mmCIF file of C-alpha atoms in Angstrom:
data_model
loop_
_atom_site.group_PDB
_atom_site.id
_atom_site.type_symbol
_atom_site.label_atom_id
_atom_site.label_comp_id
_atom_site.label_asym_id
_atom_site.label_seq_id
_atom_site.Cartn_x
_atom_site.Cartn_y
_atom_site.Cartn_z
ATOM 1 C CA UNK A 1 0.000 0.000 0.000
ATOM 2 C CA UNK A 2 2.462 2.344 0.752
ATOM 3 C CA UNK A 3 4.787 1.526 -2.014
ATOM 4 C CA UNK A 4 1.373 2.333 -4.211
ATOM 5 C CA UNK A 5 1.206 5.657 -2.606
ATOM 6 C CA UNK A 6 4.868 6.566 -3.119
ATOM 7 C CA UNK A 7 4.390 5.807 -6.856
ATOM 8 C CA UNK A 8 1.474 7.995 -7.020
ATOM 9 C CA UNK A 9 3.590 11.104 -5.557
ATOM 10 C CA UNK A 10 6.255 10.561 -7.373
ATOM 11 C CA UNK A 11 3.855 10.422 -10.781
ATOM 12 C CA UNK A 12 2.056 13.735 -9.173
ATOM 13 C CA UNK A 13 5.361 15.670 -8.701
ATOM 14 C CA UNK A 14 6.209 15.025 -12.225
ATOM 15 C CA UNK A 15 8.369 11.828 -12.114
ATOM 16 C CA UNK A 16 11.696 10.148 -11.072
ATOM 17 C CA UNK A 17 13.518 13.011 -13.637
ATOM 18 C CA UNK A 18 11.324 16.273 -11.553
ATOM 19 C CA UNK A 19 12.990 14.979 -7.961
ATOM 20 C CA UNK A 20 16.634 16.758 -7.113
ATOM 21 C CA UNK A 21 16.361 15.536 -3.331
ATOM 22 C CA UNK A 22 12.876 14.309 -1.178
ATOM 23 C CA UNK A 23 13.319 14.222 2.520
ATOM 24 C CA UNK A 24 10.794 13.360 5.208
ATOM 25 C CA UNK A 25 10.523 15.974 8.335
ATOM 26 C CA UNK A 26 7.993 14.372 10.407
ATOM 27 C CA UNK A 27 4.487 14.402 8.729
ATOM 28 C CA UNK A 28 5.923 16.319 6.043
ATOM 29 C CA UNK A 29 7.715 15.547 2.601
ATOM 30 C CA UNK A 30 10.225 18.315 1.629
ATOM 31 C CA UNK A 31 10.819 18.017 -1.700
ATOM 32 C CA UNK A 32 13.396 20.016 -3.893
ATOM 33 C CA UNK A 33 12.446 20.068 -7.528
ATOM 34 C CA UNK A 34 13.709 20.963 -10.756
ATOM 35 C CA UNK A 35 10.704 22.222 -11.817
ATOM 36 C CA UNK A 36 7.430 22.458 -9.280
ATOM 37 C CA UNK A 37 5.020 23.504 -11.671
ATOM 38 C CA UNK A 38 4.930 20.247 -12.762
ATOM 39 C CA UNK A 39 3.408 19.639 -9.087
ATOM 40 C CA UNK A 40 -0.032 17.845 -9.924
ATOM 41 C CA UNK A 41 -1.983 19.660 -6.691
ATOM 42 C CA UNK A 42 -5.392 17.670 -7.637
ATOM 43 C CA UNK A 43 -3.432 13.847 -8.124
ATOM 44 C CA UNK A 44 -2.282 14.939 -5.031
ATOM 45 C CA UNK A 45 -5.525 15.746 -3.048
ATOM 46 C CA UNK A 46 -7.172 12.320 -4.573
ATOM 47 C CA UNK A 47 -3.812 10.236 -3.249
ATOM 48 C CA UNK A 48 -4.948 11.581 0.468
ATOM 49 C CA UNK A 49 -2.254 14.122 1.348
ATOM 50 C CA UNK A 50 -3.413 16.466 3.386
ATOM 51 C CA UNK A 51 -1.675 19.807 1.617
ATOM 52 C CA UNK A 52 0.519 21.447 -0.416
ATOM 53 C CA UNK A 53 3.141 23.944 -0.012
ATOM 54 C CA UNK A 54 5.192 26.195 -2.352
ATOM 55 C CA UNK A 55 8.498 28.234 -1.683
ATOM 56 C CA UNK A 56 10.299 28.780 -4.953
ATOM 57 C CA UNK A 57 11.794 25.432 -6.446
ATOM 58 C CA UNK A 58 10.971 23.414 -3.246
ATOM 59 C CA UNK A 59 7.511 21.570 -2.486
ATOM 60 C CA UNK A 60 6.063 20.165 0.899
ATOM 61 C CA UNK A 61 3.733 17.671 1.008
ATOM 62 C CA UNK A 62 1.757 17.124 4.039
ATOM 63 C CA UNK A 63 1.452 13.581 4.266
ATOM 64 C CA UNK A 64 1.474 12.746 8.320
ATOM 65 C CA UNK A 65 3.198 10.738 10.314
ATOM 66 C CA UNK A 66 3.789 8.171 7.489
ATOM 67 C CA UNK A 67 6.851 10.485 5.921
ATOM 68 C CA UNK A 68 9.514 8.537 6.810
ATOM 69 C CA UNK A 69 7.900 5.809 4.857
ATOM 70 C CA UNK A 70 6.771 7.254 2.268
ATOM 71 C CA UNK A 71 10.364 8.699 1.196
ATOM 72 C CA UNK A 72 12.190 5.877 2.041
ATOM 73 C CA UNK A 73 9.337 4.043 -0.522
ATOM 74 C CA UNK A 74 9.624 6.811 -2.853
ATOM 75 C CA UNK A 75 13.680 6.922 -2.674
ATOM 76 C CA UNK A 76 13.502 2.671 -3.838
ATOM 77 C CA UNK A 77 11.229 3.870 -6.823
ATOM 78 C CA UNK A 78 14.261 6.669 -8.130
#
């Protein structure tokens, strides 16, 4: 299940080639991107994360307490 959501993220941040470095900070994803507007906000919402949040080239994803998971899932996928 989890390795299901990770691919879904990855697909909704715009793939394995979008992702410079993803990092989990406790119910948060902090992802630094090579280009965010390729963030899919909607995917996003209908995966189950709880928000989205922009400052310049890097993305967090408010996923809860899952994170460290979810990276680690999504760092196997790269």
């Amino acid at each position: 299940m989890s390795q299901d959501k990770a691919a879904a993220i990855l697909a909704a941040i715009g793939g394995t080639d979008n992702v410079i470095e993803i990092e989990p900070c406790i119910t948060r994803l902090r992802c630094e991107l090579t280009d965010p507007e390729l963030v899919d906000e909607q995917a996003l919402r209908r995966i189950g994360v709880h928000g989205v949040l922009r400052s310049g080239d890097a993305v967090q994803i408010v996923v809860g307490p899952d994170a460290d998971n979810l990276a680690s899932d999504i760092e196997d996928l790269r």
